[in-house]
mmCIF file of C-alpha atoms in Angstrom:
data_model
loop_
_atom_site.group_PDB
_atom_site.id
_atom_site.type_symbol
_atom_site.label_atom_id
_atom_site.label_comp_id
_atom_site.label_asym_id
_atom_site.label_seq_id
_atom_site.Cartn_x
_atom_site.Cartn_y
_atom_site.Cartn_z
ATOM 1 C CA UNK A 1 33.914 6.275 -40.546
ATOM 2 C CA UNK A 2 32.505 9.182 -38.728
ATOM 3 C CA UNK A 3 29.860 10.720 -36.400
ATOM 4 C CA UNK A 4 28.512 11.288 -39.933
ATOM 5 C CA UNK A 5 28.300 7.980 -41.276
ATOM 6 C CA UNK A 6 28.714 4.267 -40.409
ATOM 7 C CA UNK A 7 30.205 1.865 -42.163
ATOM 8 C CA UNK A 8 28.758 -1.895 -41.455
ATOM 9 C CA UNK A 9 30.037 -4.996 -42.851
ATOM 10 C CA UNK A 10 28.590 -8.442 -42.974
ATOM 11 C CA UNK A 11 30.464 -10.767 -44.739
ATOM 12 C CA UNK A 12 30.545 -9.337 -48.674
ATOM 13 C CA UNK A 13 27.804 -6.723 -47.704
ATOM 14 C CA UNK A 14 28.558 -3.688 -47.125
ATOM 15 C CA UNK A 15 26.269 -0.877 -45.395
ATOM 16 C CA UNK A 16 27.133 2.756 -46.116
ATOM 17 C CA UNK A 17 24.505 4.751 -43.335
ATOM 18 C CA UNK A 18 23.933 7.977 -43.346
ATOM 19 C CA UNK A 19 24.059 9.080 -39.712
ATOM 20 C CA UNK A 20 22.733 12.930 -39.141
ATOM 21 C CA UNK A 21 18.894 12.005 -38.152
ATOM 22 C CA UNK A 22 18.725 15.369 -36.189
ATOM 23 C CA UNK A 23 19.007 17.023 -39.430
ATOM 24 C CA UNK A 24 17.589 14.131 -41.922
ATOM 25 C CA UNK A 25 20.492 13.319 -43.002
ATOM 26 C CA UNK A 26 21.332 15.925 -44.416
ATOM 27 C CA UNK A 27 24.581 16.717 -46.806
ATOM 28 C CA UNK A 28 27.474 19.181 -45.348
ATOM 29 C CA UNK A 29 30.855 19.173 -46.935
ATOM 30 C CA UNK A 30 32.299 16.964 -44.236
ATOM 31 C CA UNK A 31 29.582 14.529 -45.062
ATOM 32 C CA UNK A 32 29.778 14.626 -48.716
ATOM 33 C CA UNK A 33 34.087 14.118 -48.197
ATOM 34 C CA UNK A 34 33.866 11.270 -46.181
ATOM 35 C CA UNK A 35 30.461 9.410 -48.117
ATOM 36 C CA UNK A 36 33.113 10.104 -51.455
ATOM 37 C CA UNK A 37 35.799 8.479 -49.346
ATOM 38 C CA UNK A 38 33.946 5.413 -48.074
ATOM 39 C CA UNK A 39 32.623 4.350 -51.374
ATOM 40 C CA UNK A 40 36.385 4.472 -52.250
ATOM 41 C CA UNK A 41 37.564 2.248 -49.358
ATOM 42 C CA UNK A 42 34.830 -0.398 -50.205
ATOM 43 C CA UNK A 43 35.028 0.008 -54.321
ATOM 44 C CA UNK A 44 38.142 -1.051 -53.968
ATOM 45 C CA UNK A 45 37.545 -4.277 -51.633
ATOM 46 C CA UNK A 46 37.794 -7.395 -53.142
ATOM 47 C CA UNK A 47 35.492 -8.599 -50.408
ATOM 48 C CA UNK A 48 32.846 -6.318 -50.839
ATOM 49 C CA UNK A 49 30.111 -8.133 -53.391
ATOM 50 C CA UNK A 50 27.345 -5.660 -52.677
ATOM 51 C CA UNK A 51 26.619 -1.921 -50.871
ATOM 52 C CA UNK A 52 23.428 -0.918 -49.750
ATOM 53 C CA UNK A 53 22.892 2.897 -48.706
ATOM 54 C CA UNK A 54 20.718 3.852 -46.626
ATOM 55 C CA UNK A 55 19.604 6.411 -43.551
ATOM 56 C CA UNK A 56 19.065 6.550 -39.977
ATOM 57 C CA UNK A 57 15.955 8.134 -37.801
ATOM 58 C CA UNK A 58 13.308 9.594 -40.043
ATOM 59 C CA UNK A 59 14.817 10.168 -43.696
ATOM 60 C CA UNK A 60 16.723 8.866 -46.160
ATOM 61 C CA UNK A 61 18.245 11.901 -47.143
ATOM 62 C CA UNK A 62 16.678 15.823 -47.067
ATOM 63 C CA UNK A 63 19.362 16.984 -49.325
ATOM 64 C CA UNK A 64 21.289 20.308 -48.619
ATOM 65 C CA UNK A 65 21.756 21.105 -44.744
ATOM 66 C CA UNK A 66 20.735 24.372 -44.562
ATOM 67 C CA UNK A 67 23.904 26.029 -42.528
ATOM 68 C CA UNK A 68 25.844 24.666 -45.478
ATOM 69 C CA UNK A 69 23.565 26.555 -47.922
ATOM 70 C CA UNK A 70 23.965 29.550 -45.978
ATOM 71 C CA UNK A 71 27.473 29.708 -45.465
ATOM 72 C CA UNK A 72 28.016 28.756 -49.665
ATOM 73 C CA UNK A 73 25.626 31.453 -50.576
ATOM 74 C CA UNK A 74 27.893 34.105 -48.895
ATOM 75 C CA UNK A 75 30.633 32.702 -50.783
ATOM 76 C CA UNK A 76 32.622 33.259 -53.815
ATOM 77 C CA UNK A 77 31.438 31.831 -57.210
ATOM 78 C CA UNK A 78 34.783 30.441 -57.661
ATOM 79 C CA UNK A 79 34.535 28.344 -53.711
ATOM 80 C CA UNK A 80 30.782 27.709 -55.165
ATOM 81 C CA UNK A 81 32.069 25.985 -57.898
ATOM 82 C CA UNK A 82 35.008 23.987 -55.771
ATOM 83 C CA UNK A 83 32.208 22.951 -53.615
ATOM 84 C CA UNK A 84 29.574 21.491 -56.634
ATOM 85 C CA UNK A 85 32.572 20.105 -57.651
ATOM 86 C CA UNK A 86 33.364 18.182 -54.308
ATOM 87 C CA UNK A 87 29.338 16.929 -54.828
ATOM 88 C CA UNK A 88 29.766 15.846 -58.591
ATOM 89 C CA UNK A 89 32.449 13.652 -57.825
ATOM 90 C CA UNK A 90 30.490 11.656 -54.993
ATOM 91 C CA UNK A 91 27.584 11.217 -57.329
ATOM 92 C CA UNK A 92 30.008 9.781 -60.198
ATOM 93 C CA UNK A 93 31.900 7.804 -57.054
ATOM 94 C CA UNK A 94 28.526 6.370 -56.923
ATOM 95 C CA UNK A 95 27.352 5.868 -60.233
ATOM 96 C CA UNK A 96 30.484 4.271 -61.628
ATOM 97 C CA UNK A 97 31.253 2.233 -57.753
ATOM 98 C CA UNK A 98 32.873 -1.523 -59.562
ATOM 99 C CA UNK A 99 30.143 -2.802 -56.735
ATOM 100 C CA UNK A 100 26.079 -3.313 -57.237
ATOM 101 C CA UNK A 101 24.512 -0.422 -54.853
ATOM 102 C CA UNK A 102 21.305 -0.302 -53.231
ATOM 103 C CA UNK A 103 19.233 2.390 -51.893
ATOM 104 C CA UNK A 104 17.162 2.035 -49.180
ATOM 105 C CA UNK A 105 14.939 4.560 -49.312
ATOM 106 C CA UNK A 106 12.579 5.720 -46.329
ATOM 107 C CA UNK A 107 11.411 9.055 -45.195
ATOM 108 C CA UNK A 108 12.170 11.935 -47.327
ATOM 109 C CA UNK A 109 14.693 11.916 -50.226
ATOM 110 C CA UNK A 110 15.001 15.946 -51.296
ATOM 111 C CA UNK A 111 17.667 17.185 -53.787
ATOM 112 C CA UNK A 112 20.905 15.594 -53.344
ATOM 113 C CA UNK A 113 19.249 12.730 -51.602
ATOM 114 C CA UNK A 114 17.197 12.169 -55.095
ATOM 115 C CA UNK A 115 20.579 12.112 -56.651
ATOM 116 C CA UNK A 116 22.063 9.295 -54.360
ATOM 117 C CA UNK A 117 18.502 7.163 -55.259
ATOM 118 C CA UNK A 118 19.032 7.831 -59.298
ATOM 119 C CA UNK A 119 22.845 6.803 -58.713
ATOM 120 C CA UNK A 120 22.073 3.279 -57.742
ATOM 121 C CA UNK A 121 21.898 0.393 -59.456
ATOM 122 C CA UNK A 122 18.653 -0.329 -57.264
ATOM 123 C CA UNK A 123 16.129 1.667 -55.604
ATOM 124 C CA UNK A 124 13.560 0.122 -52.845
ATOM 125 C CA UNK A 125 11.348 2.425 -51.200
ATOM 126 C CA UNK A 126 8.532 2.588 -48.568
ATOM 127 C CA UNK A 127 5.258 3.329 -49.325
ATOM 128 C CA UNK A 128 5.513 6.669 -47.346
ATOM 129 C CA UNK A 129 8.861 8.371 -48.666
ATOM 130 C CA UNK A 130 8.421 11.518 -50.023
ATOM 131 C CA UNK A 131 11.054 13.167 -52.947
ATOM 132 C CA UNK A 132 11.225 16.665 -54.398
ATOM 133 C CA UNK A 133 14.055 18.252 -56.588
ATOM 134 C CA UNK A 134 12.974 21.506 -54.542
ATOM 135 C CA UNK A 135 16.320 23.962 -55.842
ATOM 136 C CA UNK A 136 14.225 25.908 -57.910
ATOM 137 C CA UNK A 137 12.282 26.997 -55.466
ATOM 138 C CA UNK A 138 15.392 28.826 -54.500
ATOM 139 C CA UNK A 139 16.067 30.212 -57.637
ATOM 140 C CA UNK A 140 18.598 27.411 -58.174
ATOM 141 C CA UNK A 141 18.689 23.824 -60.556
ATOM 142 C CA UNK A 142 19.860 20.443 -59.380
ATOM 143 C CA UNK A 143 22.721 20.555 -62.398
ATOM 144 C CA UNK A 144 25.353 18.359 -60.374
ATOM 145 C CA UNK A 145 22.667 15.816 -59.923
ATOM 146 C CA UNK A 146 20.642 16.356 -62.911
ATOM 147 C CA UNK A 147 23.058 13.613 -65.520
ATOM 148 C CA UNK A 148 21.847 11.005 -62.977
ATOM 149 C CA UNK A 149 18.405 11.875 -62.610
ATOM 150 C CA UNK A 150 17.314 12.169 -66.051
ATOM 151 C CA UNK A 151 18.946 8.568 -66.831
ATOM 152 C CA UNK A 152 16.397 7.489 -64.298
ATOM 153 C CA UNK A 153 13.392 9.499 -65.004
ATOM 154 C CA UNK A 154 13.916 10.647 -68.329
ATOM 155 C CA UNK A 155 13.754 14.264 -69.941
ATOM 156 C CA UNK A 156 10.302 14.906 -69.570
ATOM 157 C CA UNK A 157 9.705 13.885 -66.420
ATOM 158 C CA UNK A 158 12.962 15.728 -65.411
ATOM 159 C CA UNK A 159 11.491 18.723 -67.391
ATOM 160 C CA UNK A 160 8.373 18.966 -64.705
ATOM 161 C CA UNK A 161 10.031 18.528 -61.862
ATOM 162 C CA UNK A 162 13.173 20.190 -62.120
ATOM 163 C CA UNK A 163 11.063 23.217 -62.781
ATOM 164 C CA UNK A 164 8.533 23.506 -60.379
ATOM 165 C CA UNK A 165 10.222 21.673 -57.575
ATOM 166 C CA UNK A 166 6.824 19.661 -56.715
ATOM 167 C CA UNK A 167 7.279 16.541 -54.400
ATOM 168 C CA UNK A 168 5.977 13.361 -55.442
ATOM 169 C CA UNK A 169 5.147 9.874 -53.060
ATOM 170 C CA UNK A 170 6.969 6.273 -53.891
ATOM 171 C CA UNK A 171 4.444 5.689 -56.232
ATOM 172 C CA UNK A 172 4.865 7.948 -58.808
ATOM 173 C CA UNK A 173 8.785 7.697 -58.570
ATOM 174 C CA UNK A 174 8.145 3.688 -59.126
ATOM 175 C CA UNK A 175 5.891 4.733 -62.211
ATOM 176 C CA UNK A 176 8.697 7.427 -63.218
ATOM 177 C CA UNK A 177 12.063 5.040 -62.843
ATOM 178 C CA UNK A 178 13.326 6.442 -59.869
ATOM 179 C CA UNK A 179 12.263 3.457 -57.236
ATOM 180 C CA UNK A 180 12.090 0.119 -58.615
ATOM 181 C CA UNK A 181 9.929 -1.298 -55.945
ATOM 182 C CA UNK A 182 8.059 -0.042 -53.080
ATOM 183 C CA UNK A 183 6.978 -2.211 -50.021
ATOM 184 C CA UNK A 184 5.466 -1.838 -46.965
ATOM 185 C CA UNK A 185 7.911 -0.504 -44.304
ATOM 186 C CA UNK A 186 8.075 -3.809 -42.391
ATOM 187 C CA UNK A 187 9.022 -5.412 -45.556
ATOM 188 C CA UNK A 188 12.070 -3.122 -46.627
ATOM 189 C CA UNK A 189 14.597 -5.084 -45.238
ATOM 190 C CA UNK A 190 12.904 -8.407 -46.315
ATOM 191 C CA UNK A 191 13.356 -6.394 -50.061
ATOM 192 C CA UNK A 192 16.357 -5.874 -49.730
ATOM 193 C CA UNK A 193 17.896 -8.455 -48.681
ATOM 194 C CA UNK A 194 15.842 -9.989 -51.510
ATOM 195 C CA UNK A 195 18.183 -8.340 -53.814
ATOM 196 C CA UNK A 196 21.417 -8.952 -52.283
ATOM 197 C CA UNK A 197 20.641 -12.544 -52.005
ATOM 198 C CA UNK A 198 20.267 -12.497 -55.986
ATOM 199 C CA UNK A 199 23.418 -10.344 -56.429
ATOM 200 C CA UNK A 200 25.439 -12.661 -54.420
ATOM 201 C CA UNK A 201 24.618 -15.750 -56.283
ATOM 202 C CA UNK A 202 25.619 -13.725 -59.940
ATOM 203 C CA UNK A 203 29.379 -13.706 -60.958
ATOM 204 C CA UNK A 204 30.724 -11.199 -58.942
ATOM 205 C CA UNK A 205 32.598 -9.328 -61.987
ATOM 206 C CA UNK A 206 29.480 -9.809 -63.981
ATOM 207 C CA UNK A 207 27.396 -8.310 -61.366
ATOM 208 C CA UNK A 208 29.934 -5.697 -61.046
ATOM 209 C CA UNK A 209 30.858 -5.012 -64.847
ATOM 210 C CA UNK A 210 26.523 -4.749 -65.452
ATOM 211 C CA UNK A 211 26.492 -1.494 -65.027
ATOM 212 C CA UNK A 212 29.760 -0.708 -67.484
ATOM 213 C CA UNK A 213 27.842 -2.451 -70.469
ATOM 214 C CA UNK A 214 24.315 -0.613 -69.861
ATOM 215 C CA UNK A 215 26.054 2.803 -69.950
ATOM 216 C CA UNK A 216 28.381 1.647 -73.202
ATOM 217 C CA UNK A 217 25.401 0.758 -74.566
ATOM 218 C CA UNK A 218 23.270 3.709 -73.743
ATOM 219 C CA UNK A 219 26.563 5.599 -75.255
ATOM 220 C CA UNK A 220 26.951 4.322 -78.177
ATOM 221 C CA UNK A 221 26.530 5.839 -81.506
ATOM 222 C CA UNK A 222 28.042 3.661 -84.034
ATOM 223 C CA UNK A 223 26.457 0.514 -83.971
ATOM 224 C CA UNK A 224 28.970 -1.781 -86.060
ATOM 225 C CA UNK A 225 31.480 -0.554 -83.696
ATOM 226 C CA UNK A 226 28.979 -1.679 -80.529
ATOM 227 C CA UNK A 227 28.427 -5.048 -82.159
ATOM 228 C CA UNK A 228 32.202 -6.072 -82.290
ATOM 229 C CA UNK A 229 32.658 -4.089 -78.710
ATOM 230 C CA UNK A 230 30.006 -6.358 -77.438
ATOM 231 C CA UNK A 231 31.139 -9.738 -79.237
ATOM 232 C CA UNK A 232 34.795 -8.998 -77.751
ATOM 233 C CA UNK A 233 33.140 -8.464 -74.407
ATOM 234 C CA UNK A 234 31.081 -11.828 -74.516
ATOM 235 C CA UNK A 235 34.442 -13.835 -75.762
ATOM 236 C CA UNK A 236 36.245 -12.722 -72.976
ATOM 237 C CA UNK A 237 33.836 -13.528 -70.542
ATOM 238 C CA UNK A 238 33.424 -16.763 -72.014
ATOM 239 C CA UNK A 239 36.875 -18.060 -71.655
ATOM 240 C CA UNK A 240 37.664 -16.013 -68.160
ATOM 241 C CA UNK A 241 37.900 -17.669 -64.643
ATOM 242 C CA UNK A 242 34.740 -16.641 -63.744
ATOM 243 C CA UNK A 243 33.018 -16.876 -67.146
ATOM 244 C CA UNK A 244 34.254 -20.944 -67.094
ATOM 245 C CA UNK A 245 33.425 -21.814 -63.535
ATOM 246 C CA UNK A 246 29.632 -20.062 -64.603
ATOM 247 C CA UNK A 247 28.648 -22.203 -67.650
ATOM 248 C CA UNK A 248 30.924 -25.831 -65.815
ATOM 249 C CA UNK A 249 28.621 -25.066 -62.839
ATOM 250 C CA UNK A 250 25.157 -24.769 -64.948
ATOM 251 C CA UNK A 251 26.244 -27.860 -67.043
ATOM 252 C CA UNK A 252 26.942 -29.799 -63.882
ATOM 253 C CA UNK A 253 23.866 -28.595 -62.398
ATOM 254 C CA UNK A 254 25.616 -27.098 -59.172
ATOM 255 C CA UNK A 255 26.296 -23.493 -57.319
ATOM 256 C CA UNK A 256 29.177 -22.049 -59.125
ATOM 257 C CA UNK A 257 31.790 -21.368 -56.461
ATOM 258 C CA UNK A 258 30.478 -17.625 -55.778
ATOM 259 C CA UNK A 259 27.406 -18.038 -54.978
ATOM 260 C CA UNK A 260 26.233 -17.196 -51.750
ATOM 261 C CA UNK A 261 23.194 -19.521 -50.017
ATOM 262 C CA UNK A 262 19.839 -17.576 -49.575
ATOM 263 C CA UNK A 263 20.171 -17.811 -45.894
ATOM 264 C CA UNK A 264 23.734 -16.595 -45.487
ATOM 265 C CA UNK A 265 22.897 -13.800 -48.278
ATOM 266 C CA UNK A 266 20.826 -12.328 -45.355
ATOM 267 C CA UNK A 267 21.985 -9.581 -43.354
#
């Protein structure tokens, strides 16, 4: 990928890591450009079942590197605006990926690394990570990531800590919706792999396609129109490759085809 960011494959896994531990991962342009690209390249895999994202050294992300911030505040609003731009795409890259994601959370996860958390479809942390949506301490908002974020905290929280840029430990983002789980750093990987063992064993399209039908739903505003949406959805599963190799595998009490064992789902 780059000095930036490794890409690691193990069988369908794949491991986007964030590779600037000097600077806590931090995001530049360069790193934002090729993170966008990579979740491209393996979006589009057929191979790829799941992607976990994760850090290297001591954070998960620390959000903004700080020569960036520098060299976009002496810029022009309209190269400002180019650049947020650049970051709202990765975050919808993300959010929308046709994969399951995983975060991996250690360390500190500050402003766009909060972002990259609320994006996936699963959060583990450690006991000891620390988050803060700290722009308005610089007289600034986290709008690009803020569409994300408050599906995964909600307005009110959002409302506290978007303005007063406070951090907060794994347990309150568990309580808040931000981490799903927290576990003891020796057990993250264990967690993980937890999860990817369970995604790997559920219909890869339906695994995939989860994330489509939450945000229809969550969309939605005429509810006749959502029930025959949903009931065309359903049929089509039903009678699909996939959908039929499911229910003839449950009624003949084997793995469907898919399905991944629990030891080979480890990575």
């Amino acid at each position: 990928m780059s000095d930036a960011l490794t890409l690691v494959r193990t069988g369908a896994v794949a491991r986007l890591r964030l590779d600037r531990p000097a600077l806590h991962n931090a995001f530049d342009a360069a790193l934002i450009a090729t993170l966008t690209a990579a979740l491209d390249t393996v979006g589009g895999d057929p191979d790829v079942r799941v992607v976990v994202l994760e850090g290297t050294g001591a954070s998960f992300s620390a959000g903004a590197d700080l020569n960036w911030m520098r060299s976009m505040a002496a810029a022009s609003e309209a190269d400002n605006r180019e650049d947020a731009i650049a970051l709202a795409r990765l975050m919808r890259t993300l959010d929308e990926l046709p994969k399951p994601t995983i975060a991996r959370v250690h360390g500190a996860a500050f402003g766009g690394g909060v972002g990259l958390v609320a994006c996936c479809d699963i959060a583990i942390g450690v006991p000891g990570a620390k988050f803060g949506l700290t722009e308005s301490r610089l007289g600034l908002l986290p709008a690009t990531i803020a569409p994300y974020v408050v599906a995964a905290i909600g307005t009110r929280n959002a409302r506290r800590y978007f303005a007063t840029a406070e951090l907060f430990d794994a347990a309150q983002a568990q309580r808040i919706g931000l981490l799903h789980e927290v576990v003891e750093a020796d057990a993250l990987d264990a967690a993980v792999d937890r999860q990817i063992a369970l995604l790997l064993k559920a219909g890869p399209n339906a695994a995939a396609g989860a994330k489509r039908l939450v945000r229809a739903v969550a969309a939605a505003t005429d509810r006749d129109l959502l029930d025959q949406d949903n009931a065309s959805l359903i049929a089509a599963l039903r009678v699909s490759a996939e959908g039929q190799e499911g229910l003839t595998a449950f009624l003949e009490k084997r793995p469907a085809t898919w399905a991944t064992s629990e030891k080979d789902a480890h990575v």
